[in-house]
Tab-separated table of C-alpha atoms in Angstrom:
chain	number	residue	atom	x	y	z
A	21	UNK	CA	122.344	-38.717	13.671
A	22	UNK	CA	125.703	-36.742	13.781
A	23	UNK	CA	126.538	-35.741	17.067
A	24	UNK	CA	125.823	-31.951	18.169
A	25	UNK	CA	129.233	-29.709	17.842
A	26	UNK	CA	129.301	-26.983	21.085
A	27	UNK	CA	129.471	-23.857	18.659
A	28	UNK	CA	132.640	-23.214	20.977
A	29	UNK	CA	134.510	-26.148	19.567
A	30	UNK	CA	133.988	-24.843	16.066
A	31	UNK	CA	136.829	-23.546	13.829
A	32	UNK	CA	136.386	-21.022	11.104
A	33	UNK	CA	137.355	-23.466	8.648
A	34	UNK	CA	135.612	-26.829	8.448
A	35	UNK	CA	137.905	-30.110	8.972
A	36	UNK	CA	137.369	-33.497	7.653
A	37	UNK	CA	140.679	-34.695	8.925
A	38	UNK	CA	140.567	-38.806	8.837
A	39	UNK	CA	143.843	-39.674	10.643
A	40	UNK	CA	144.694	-43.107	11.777
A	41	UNK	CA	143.331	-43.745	15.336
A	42	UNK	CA	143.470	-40.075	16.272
A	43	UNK	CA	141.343	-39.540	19.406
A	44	UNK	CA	142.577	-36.378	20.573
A	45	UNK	CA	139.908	-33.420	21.632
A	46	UNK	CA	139.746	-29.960	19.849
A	47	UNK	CA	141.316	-28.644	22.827
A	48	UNK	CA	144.613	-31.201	22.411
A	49	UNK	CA	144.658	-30.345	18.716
A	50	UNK	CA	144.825	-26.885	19.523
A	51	UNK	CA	147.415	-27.219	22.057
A	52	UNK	CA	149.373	-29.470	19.197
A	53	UNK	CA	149.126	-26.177	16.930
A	54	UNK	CA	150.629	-24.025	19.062
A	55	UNK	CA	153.228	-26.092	20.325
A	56	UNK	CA	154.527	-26.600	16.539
A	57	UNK	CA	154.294	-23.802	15.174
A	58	UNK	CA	157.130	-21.233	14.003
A	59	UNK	CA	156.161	-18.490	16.027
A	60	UNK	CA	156.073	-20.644	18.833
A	61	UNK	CA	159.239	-21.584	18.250
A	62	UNK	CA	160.675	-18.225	17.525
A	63	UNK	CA	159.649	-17.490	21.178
A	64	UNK	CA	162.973	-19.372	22.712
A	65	UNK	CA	164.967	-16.215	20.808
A	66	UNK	CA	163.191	-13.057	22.031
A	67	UNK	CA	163.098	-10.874	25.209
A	68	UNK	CA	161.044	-11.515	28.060
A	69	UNK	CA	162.811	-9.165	30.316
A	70	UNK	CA	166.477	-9.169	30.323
A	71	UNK	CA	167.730	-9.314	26.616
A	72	UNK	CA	168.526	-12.742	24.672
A	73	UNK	CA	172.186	-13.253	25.257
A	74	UNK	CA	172.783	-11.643	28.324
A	75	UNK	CA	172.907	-15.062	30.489
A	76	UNK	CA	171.689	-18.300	29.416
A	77	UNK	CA	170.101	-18.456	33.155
A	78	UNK	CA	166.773	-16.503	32.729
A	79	UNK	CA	163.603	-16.554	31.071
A	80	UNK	CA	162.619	-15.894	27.819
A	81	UNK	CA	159.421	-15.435	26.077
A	82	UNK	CA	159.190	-19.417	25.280
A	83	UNK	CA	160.528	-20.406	28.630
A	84	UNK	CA	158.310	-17.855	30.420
A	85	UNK	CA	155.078	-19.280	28.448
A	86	UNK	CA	155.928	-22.689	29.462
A	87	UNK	CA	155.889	-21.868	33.355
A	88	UNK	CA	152.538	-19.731	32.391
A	89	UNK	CA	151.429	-22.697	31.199
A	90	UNK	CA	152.188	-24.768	34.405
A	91	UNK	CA	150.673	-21.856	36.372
A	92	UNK	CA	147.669	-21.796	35.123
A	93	UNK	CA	146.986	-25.503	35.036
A	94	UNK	CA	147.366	-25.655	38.619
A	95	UNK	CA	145.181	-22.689	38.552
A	96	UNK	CA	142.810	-24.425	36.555
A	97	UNK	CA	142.831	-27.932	38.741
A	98	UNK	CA	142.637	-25.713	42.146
A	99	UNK	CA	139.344	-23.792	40.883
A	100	UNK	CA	138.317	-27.543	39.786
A	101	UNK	CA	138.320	-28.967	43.606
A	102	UNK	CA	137.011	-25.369	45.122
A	103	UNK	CA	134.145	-25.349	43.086
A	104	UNK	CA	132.855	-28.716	41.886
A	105	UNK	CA	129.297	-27.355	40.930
A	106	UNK	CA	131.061	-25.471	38.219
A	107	UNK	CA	132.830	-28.227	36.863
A	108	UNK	CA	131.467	-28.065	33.521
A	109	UNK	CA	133.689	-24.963	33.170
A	110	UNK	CA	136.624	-26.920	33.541
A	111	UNK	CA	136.293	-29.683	30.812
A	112	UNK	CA	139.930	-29.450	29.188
A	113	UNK	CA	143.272	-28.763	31.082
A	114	UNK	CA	144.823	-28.429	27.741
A	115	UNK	CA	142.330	-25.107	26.725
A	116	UNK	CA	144.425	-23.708	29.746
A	117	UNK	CA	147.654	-24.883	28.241
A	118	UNK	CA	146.813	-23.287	25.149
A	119	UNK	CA	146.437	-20.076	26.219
A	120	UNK	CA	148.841	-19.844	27.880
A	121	UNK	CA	151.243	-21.079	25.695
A	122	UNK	CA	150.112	-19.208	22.851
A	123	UNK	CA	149.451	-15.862	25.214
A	124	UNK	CA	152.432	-13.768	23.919
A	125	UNK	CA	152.777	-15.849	20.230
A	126	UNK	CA	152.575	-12.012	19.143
A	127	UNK	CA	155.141	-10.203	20.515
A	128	UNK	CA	157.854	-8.504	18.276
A	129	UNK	CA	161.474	-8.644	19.151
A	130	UNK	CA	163.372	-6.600	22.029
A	131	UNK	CA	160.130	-6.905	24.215
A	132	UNK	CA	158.522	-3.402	25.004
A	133	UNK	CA	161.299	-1.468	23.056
A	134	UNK	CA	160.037	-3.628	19.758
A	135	UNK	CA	156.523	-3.021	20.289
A	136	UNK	CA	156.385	0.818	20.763
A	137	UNK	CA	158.751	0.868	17.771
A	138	UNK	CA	156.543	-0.721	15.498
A	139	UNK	CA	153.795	1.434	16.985
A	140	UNK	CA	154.984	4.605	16.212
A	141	UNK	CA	156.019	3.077	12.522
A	142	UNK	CA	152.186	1.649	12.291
A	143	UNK	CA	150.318	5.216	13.823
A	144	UNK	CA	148.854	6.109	10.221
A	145	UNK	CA	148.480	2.739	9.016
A	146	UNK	CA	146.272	0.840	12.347
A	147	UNK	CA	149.242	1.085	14.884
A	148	UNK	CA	150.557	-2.221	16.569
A	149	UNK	CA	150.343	-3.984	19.476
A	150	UNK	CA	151.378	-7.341	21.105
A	151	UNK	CA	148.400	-8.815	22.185
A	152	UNK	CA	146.562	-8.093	18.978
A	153	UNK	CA	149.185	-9.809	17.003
A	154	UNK	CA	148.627	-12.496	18.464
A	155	UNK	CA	145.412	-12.762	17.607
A	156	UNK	CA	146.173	-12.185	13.973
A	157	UNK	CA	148.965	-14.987	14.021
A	158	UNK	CA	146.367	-17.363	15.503
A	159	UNK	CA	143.556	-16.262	13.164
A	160	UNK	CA	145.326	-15.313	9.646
A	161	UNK	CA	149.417	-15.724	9.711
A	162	UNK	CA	150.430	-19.113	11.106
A	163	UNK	CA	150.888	-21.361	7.484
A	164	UNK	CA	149.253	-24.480	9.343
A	165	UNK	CA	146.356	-23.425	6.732
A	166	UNK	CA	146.599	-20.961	3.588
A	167	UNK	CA	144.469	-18.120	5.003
A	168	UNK	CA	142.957	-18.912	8.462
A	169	UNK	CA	146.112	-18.963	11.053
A	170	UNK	CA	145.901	-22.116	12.949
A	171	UNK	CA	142.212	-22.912	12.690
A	172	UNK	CA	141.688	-22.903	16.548
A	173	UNK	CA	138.577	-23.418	17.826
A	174	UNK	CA	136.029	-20.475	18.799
A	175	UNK	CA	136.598	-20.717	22.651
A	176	UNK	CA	140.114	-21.064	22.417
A	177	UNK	CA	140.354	-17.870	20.300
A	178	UNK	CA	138.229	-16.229	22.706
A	179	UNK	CA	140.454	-17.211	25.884
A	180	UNK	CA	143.315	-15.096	23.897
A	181	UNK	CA	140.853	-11.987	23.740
A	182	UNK	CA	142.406	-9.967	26.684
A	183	UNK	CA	141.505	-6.911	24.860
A	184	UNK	CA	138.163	-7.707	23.485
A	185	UNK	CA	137.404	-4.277	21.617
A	186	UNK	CA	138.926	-2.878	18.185
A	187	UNK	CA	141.503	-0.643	18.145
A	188	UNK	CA	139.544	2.297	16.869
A	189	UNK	CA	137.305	2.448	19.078
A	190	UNK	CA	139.643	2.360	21.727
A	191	UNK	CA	142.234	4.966	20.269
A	192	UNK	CA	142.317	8.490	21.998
A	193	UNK	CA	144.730	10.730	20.020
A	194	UNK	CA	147.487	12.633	22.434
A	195	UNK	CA	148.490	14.806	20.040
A	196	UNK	CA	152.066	13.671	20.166
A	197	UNK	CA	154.538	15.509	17.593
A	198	UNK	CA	156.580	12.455	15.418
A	199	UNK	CA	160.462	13.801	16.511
A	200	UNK	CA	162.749	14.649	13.930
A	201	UNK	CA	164.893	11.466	14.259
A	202	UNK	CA	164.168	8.154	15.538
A	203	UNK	CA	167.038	8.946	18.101
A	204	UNK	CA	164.759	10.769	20.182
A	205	UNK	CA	161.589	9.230	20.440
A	206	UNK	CA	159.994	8.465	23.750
A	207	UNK	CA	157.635	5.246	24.163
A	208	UNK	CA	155.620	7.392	26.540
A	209	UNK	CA	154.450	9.291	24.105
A	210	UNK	CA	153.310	6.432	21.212
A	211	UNK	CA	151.341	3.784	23.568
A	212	UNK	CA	150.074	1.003	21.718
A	213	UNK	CA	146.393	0.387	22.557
A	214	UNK	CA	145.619	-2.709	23.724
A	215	UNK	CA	143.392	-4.378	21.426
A	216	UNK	CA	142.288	-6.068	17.710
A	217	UNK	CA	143.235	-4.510	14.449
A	218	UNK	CA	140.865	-3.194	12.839
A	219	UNK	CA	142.001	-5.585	9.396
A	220	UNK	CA	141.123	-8.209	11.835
A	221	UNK	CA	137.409	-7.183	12.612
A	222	UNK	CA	136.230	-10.116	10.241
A	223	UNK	CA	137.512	-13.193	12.761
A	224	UNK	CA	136.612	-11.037	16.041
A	225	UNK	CA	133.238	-10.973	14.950
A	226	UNK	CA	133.829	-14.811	13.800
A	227	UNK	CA	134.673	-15.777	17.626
A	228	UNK	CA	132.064	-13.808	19.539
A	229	UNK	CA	129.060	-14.999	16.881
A	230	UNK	CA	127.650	-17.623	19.506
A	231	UNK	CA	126.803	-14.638	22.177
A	232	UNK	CA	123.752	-13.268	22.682
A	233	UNK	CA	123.514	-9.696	21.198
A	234	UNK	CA	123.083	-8.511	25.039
A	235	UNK	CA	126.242	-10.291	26.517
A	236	UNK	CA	128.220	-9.471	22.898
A	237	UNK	CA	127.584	-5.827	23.512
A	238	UNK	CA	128.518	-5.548	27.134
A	239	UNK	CA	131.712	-8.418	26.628
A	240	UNK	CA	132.906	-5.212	24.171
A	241	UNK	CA	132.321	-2.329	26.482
A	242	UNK	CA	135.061	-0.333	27.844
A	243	UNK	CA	136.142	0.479	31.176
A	244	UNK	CA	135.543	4.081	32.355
A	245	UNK	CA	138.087	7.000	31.322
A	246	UNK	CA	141.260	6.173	33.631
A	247	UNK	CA	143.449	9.260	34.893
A	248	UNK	CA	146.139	6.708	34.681
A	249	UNK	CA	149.133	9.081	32.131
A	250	UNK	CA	151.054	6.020	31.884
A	251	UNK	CA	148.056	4.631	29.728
A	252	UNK	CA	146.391	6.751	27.926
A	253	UNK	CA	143.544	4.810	25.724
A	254	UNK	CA	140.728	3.314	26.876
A	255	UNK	CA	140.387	0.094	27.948
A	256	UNK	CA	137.909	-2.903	28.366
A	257	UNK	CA	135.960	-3.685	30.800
A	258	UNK	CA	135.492	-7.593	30.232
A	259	UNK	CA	137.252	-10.481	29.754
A	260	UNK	CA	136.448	-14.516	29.578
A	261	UNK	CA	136.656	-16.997	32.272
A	262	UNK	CA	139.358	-18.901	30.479
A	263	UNK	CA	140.895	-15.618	29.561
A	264	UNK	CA	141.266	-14.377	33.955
A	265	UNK	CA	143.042	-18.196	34.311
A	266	UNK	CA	145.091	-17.409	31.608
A	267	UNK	CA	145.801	-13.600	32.698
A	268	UNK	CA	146.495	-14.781	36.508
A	269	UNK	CA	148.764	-17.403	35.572
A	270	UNK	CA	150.786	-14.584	32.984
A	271	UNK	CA	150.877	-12.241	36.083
A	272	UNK	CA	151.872	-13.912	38.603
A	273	UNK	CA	154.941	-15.673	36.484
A	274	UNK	CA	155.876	-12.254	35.537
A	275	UNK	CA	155.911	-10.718	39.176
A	276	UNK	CA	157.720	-14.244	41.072
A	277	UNK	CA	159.770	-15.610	38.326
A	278	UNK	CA	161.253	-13.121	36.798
A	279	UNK	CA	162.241	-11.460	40.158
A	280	UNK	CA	164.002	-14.541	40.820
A	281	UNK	CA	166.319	-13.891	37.548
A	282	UNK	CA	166.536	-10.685	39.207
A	283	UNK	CA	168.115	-11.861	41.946
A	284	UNK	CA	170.021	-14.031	40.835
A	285	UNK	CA	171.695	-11.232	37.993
A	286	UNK	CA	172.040	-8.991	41.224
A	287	UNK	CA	170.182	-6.620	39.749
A	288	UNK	CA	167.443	-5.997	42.904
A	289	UNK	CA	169.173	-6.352	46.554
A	290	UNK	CA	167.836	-7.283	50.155
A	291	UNK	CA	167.774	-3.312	51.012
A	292	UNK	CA	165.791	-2.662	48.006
A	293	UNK	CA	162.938	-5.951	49.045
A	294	UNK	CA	162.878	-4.877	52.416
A	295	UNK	CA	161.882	-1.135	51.990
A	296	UNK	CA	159.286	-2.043	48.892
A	297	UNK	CA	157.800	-5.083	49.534
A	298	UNK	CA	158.407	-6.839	53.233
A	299	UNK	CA	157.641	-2.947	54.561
A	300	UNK	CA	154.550	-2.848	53.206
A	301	UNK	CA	152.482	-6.756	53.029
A	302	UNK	CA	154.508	-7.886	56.515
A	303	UNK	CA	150.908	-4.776	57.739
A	304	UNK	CA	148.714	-7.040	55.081
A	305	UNK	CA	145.288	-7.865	56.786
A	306	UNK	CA	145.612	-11.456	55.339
A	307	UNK	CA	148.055	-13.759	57.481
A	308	UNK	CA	149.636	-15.810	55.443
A	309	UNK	CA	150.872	-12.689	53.358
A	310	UNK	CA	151.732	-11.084	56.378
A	311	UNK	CA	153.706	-13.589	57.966
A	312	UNK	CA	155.533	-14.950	54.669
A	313	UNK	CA	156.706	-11.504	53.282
A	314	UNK	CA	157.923	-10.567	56.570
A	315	UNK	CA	160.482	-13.158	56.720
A	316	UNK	CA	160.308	-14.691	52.882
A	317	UNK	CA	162.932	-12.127	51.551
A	318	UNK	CA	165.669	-14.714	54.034
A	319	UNK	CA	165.411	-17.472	51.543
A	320	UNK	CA	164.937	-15.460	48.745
A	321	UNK	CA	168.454	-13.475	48.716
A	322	UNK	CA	170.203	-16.674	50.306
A	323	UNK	CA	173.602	-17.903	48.549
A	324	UNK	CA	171.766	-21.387	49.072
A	325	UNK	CA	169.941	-21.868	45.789
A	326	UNK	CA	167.861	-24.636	47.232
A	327	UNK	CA	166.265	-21.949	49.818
A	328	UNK	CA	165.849	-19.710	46.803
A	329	UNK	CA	163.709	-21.616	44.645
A	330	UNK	CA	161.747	-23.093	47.692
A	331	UNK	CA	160.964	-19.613	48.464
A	332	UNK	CA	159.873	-19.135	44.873
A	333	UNK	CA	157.404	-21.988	45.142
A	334	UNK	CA	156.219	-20.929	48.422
A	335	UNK	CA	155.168	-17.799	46.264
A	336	UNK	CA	153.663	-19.402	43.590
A	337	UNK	CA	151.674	-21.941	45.360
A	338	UNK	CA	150.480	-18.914	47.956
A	339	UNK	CA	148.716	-17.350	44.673
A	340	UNK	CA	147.937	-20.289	42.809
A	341	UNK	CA	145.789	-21.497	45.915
A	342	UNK	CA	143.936	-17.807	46.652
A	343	UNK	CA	142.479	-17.467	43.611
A	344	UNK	CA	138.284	-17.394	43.881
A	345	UNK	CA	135.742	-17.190	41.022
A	346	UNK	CA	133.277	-14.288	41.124
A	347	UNK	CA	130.350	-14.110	39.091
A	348	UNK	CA	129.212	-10.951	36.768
A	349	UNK	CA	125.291	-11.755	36.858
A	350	UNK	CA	124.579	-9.263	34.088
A	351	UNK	CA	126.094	-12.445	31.633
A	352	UNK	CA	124.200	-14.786	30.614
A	353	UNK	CA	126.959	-16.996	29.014
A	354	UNK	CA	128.947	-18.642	31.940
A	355	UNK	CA	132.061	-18.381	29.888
A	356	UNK	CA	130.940	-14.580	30.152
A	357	UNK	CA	129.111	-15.012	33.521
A	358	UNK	CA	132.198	-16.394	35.886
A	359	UNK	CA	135.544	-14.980	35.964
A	360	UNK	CA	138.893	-16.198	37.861
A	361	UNK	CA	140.279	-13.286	40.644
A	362	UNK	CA	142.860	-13.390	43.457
A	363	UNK	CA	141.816	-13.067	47.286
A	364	UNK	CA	142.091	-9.156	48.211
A	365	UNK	CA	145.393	-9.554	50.271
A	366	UNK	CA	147.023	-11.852	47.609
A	367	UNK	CA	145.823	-9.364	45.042
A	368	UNK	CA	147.544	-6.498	46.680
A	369	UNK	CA	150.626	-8.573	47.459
A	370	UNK	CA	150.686	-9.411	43.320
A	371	UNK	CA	150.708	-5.567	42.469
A	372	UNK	CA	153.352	-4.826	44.804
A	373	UNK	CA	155.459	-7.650	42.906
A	374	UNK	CA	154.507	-6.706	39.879
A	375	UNK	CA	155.490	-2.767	40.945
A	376	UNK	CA	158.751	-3.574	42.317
A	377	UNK	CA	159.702	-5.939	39.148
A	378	UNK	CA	158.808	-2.145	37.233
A	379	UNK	CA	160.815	-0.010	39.204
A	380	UNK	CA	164.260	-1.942	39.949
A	381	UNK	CA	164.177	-3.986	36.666
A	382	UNK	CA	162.293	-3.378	33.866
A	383	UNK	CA	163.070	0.392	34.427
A	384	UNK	CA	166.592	0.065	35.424
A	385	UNK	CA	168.668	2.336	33.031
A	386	UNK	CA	170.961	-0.722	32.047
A	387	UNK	CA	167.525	-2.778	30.882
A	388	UNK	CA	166.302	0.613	29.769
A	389	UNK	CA	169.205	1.013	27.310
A	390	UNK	CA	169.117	-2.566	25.615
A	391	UNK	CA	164.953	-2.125	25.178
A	392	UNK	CA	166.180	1.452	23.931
A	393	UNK	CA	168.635	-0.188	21.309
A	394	UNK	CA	165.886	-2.789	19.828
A	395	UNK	CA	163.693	0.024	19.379
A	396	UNK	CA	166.181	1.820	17.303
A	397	UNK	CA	166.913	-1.998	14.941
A	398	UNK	CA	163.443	-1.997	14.439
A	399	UNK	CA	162.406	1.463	13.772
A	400	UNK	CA	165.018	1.309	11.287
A	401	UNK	CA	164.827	-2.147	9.628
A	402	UNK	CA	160.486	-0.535	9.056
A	403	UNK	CA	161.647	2.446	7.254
A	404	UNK	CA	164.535	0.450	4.519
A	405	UNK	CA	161.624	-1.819	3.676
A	406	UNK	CA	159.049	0.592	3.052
A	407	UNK	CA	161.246	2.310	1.212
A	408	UNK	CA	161.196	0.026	-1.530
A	409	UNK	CA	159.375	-3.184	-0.151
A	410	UNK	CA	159.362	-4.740	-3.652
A	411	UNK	CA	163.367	-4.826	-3.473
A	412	UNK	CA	163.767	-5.517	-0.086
A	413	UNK	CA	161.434	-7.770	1.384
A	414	UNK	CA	161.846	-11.332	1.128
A	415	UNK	CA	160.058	-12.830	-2.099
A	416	UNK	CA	157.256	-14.998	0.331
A	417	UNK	CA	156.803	-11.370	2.091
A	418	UNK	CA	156.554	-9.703	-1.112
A	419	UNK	CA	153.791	-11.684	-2.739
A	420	UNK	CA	151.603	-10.807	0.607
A	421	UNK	CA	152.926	-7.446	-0.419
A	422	UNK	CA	151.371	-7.408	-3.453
A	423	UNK	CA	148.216	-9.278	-2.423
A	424	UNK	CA	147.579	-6.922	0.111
A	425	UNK	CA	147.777	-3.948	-2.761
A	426	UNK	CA	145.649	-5.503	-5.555
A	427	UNK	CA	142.884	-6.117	-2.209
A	428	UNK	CA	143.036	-2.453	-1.488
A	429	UNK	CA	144.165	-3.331	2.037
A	430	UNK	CA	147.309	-1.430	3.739
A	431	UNK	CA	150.147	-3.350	3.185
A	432	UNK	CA	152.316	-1.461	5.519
A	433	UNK	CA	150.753	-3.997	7.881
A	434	UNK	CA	152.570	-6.575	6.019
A	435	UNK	CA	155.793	-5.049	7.339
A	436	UNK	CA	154.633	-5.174	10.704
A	437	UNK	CA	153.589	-8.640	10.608
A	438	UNK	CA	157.252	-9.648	9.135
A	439	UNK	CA	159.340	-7.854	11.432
A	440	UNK	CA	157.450	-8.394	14.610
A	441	UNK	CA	157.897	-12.324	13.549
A	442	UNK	CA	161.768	-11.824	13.776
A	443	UNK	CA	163.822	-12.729	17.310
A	444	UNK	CA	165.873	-10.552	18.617
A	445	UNK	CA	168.934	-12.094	17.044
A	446	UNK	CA	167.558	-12.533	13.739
A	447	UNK	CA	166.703	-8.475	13.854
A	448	UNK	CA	170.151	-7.494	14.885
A	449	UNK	CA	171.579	-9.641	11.944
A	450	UNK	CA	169.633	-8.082	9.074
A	451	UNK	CA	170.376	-4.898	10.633
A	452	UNK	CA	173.503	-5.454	10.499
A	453	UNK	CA	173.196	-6.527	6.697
A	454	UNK	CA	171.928	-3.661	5.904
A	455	UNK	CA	173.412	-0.706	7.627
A	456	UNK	CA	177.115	-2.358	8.680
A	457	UNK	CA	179.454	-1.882	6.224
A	458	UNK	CA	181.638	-4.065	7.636
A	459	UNK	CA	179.420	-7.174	7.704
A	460	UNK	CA	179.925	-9.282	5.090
A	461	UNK	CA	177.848	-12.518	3.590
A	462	UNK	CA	174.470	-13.236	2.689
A	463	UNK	CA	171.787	-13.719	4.828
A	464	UNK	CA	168.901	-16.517	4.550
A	465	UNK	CA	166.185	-14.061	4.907
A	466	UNK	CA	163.258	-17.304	5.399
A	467	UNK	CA	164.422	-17.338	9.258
């Protein structure tokens, strides 16, 4: 008899692959996807924080997926030791890798600026957000097959599901007035919502299938109303145990790595650590947070790079080794059932991190102004295609065009999905190309 297939190593489209001494898991073959594919790829050339160009020091989006990546492996083997009766959870380092690598596969150019641009260009035609992309590439985009993305397997798909909802039933309309020129739009006012396209409701229902109708239903539901302005949708309540590794690993890179390139850019100083972060966790109730962040902040603005990067590890490891898994006994599906969260103290310590990395960098006017700038490229390069897609668009981009038409499906989204493909630099180019009369040449618009 065949041997049983775990629905969760399934892939939407069957394989019969018969290569030559190939012993790799689904897991590795998934990992193998992401690793080679374009949009992978494309990753090395778009913002993670400070723009592309700026200093070849700092992270980008590939560079900051790769230390995800190592994060949440030693996540992953740490859980592994702690909790050896749930070991059965842990049955692939390179599902971890995956996810990790492939967490922000979806993300347009000039980071946050990108994203609320194609937003605002997307709000009558399904809207646009990172994390859903992603899923789409995954699931529909990536060429590895002609219509189903990558053909990942069902629990790798659902360790991308951050957001596991659709976007409609998430949306809460604020009313906001479109301005009367790009110039002046403000990204507070056009939030994406964090979640699947609608278009992509077919391959969502695809990955949750396995679930019991009970867990399915309650995996969807969404969070209470928040008063929180800055986001104004609703949210989810849920997410997979893969999916918290994943989501620790991405948060904790964000708040201790890429305050390090802040440092080192002198962008943050000592003054500004010392009233914001030492202040507050050297009165933490757990010790080791205590003691470390009221003396850490030494090494960390040292001239001695060696005492830099030690203290960066010294971070890192202190979160990669408080992490606990909690249980949510209204699951019955452990991938459901268990979940991956920080110790209280360490938890704390993370949002204060990830606060301070908000305030002095990601909100610093000079960051402000280059996110600013790709959200004006991109706004722009949206409206000369739809213009007159069947002109502009490259020919491979038109055909989906057309496809998209004769299906009775908005093509608009085809737009998105082409633009939010480009890096940064690739953008700025065919910007340039169109609106610089100065530039001169042809462009090869394949990327």
């Amino acid at each position: 008899m065949p041997p049983v297939i775990s629905p969760w190593h399934e892939r939407p489209l069957a394989e019969d692959k018969h290569r030559r001494n190939d012993h790799r898991s689904p897991f590795q073959r998934d990992r193998a996807r992401i690793l080679h594919s374009a949009a992978f790829r494309r990753l090395q050339a778009k913002t993670q924080v400070l723009g592309v160009g700026m200093n070849d020091f700092y992270r980008t989006r590939l560079t900051h997926s790769l230390e995800v990546s190592q994060i949440g492996t030693g996540i992953a083997a740490q859980l592994k030791r702690k909790y050896p009766q749930l070991k059965f959870l842990f049955n692939s380092m390179s599902l971890i890798e995956s996810l990790c690598l492939a967490h922000d596969i979806g993300h347009p150019p000039f980071g946050h600026g990108g994203e609320v641009a194609l937003n605002y260009m997307m709000r009558e035609h399904g809207g646009f957000e990172g994390n859903g992309q992603t899923f789409r590439i995954l699931t529909r985009l990536e060429p590895y097959t002609l219509s189903w993305g990558m053909n990942l397997t069902r629990r790798t798909l659902l360790g991308v599901l951050k957001y596991p909802a659709i976007r409609s039933q998430m949306y809460i309309d604020q009313g906001s007035v479109p301005p009367a020129n790009y110039r002046q739009l403000k990204p507070s006012q056009w939030t994406p919502v964090k979640g699947i396209f609608n278009e992509d409701k077919d391959n969502f229902d695809w990955v949750l299938a396995p679930l019991l109708a009970a867990d399915r239903d309650k995996f969807m539901s969404l969070a209470p109303l928040s008063n929180n302005l800055s986001y104004p949708h609703r949210k989810t309540a849920y997410k997979s145990f893969d999916c918290s590794i994943m989501e620790l690993a991405d948060d904790t890179a964000y708040a201790v790595h890429d305050l390090e390139d802040a440092i080192v850019m002198g962008i943050v100083t000592r003054e500004q650590w010392d009233k914001d972060v030492a202040a507050c966790l050297s009165q933490s109730d757990d010790a080791w947070v205590a003691k470390e962040f009221s003396s850490i902040g030494n090494k960390l603005f040292s001239s001695e790079h060696h005492l830099r990067k030690d203290a960066i590890g010294t971070l890192v490891n202190g979160f990669v080794t408080a992490i606990l898994i909690e249980e949510h006994p209204d699951f019955s599906d452990p991938l459901l059932k268990y979940n991956a969260t920080l110790e209280p103290g360490f938890a704390t310590a993370l949002e204060v991190l990830k606060q301070f990395v908000l305030r002095h960098v990601v909100r610093k006017p000079e960051i402000q102004m280059l996110e600013y700038k790709g959200q004006q490229i991109v706004m722009q390069l949206f409206e000369a295609f739809a213009s007159d897609p069947e002109r502009l668009l490259p020919l491979n981009t038109q055909s989906r065009w057309h496809q998209a038409c004769e299906a009775g499906q908005d093509p608009m989204r085809v737009i998105a999905d082409y633009i939010s493909g480009m890096t940064d630099e690739f953008a700025g180019r065919l910007h340039q190309q169109l609106f610089d009369p100065k530039f001169a040449g042809i462009m090869d618009l394949g990327q």
